[in-house]
Coordinates of C-alpha atoms and ligand atoms in Angstrom, one line a residue:
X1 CA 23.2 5.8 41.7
X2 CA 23.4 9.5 42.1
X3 CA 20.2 11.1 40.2
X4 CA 18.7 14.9 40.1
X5 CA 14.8 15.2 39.9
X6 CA 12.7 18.2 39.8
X7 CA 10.7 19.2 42.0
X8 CA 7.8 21.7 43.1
X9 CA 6.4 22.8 45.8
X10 CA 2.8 24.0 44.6
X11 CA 0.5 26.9 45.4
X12 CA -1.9 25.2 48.2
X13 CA 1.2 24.7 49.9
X14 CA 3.3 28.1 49.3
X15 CA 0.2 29.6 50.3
X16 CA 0.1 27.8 53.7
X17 CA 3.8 28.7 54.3
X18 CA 5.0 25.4 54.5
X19 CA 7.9 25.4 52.0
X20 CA 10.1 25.2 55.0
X21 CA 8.3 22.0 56.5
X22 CA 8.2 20.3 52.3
X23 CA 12.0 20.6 52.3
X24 CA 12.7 19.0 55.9
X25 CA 11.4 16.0 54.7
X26 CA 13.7 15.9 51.5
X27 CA 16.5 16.5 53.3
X28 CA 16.0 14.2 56.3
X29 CA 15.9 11.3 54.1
X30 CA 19.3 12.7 52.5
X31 CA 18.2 14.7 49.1
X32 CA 19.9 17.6 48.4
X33 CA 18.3 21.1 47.1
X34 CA 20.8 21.7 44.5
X35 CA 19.1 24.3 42.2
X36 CA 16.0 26.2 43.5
X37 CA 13.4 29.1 42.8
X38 CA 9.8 30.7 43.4
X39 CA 7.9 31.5 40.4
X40 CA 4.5 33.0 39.4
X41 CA 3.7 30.3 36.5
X42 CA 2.1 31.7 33.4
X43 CA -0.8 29.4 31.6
X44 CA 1.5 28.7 28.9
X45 CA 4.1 27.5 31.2
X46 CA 1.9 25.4 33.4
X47 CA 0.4 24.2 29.9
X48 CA 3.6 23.3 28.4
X49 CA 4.9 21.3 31.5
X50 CA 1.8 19.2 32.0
X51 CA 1.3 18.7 28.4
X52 CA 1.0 15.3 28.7
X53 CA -2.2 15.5 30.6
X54 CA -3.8 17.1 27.8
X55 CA -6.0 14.4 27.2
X56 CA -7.1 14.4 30.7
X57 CA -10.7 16.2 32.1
X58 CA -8.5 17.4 34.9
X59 CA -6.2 19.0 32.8
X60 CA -7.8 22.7 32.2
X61 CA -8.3 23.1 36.1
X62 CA -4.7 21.8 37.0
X63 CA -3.3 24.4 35.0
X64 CA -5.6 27.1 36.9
X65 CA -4.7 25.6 40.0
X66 CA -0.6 25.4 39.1
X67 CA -1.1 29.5 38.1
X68 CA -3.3 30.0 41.0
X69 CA -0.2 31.6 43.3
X70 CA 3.3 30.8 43.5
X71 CA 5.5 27.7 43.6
X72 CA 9.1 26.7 44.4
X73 CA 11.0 24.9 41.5
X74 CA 13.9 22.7 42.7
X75 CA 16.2 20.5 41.7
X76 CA 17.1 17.3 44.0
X77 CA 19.9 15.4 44.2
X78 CA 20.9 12.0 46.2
X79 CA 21.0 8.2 45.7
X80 CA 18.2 7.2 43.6
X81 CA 16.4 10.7 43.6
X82 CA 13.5 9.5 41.2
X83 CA 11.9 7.3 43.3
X84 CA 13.3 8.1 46.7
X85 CA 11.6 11.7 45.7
X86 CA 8.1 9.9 45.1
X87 CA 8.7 8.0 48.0
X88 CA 8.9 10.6 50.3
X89 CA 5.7 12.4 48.4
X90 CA 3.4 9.9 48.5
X91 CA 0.6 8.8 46.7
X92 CA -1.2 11.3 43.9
X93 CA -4.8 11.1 45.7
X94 CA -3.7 11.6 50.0
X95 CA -6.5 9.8 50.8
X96 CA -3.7 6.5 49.8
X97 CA -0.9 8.3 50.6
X98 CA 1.2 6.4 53.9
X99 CA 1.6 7.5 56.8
X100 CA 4.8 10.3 57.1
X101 CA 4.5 11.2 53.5
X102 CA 4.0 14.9 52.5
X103 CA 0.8 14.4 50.7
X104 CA -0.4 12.4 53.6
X105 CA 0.5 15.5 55.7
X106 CA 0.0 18.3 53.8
X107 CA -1.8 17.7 50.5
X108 CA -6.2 19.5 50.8
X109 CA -7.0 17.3 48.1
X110 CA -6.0 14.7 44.7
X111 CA -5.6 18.4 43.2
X112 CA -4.1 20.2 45.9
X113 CA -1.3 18.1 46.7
X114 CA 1.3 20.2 48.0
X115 CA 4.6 18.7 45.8
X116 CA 5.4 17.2 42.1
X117 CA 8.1 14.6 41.2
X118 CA 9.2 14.1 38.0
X119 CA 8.3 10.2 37.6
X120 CA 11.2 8.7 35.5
X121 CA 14.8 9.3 34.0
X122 CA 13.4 11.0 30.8
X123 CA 10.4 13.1 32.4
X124 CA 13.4 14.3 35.0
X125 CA 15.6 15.5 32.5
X126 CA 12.8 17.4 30.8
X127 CA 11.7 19.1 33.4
X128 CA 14.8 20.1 34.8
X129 CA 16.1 22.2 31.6
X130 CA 12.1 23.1 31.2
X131 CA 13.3 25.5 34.7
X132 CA 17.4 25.2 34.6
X133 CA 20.3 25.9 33.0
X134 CA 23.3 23.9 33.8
X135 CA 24.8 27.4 35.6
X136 CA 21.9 27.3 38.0
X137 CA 22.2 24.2 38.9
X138 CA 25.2 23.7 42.0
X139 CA 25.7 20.1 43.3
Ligands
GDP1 P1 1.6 12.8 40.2 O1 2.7 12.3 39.3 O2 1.5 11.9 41.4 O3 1.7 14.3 40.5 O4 0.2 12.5 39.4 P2 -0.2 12.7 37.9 O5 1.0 12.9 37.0 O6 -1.1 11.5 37.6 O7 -1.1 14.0 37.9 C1 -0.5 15.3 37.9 C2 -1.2 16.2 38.8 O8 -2.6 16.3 38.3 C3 -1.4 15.6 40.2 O9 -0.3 15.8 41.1 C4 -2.6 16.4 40.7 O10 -2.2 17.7 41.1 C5 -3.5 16.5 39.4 N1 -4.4 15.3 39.4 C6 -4.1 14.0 39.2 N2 -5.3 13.3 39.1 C7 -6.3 14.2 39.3 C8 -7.7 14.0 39.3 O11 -8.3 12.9 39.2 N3 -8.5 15.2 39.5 C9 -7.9 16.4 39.7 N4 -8.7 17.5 39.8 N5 -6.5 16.6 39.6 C10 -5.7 15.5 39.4
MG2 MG1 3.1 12.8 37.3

C-alpha cells in the first residue's frame, strides 16, 4: 500500500553533513522524498512534536538536543512507508540497531540518532500537517 511518513534528519547529523548520505539510503530501498525542508526548531515546536514524551526523564534534554542546530523535515513516500521507513532507520538505542541501518551507521548515541520515523498511521498523519500543507507536499 502506498503510504507517506515524516521524517527528520536531526542536528548530530546535519551537523556532520550527512543529509546527503541519510537520503541515499531512503531512496535505494525505493522511498521517495516528496515534500522536504531545513529548519531551526524553536522549544515550543520541538515541545509540541514530542509531546508524548512528556512523561519521560529524557524528555527536557531531547527537546534541547532537537533545538540544538538544524534538521531536515521530509515527507516519504513508497509501498509501506511506515515501517519500510523504520526499517531502514534502525533500532532507537544503535548499540541494537542491524547491520546497514542508519542509526547503526550514523547515530553518536540513543540520543543522538541521526533520523526520526513517525511510528504508525495516526502518529504519520500528525506529524506530517505538524510541518506540511497539502501544497507543499508533490508526489
Ligand atoms: P524512536 O521512535 O525510535 O525515535 O524512539 P522514541 O519515540 O522512543 O524516542 C524518541 C527519541 O527520544 C529517540 O529517537 C531519541 O532521540 C530519544 N530517546 C529515546 N530514548 C532515550 C533515552 O533513553 N535517553 C535519551 N537521552 N534519549 C532517548
Ligand atoms: Mg518514536
Amino acid at each position: 500500500m502506498a503510504e507517506r511518513t515524516l521524517s527528520i534528519i536531526k542536528p548530530d547529523a546535519t551537523r556532520r553533513n550527512l543529509t546527503g548520505k541519510i537520503n541515499a539510503k531512503f531512496e535505494e530501498k525505493g522511498l521517495r522524498i516528496v515534500a522536504q525542508k531545513r529548519l531551526q526548531l524553536s522549544q515550543d515546536q520541538a515541545g509540541a512534536f514530542y509531546a508524548e514524551h512528556k512523561a519521560r526523564p529524557f524528555y527536557n534534554d531531547l527537546v534541547s538536543f532537537m533545538t540544538s542546530g538544524p534538521v531536515v523535515v521530509q515527507v516519504l513516500e513508497g509501498e509501506n512507508a511506515i515501517a519500510a521507513n523504520r526499517e531502514i532507520m534502525g533500532a532507537t538505542n544503535p548499540a541494537n540497531a542491524a547491520e546497514g541501518t542508519i542509526r547503526k551507521e550514523f547515530a553518536e548515541s540513543i540520543e543522538a540518532n541521526s533520523v526520526h520515523g513517525s511510528d504508525g498511521p495516526e502518529a504519520a498523519v500528525r506529524e506530517i500537517s505538524f510541518f506540511f500543507a497539502g501544497t507543499e507536499i508533490v508526489g
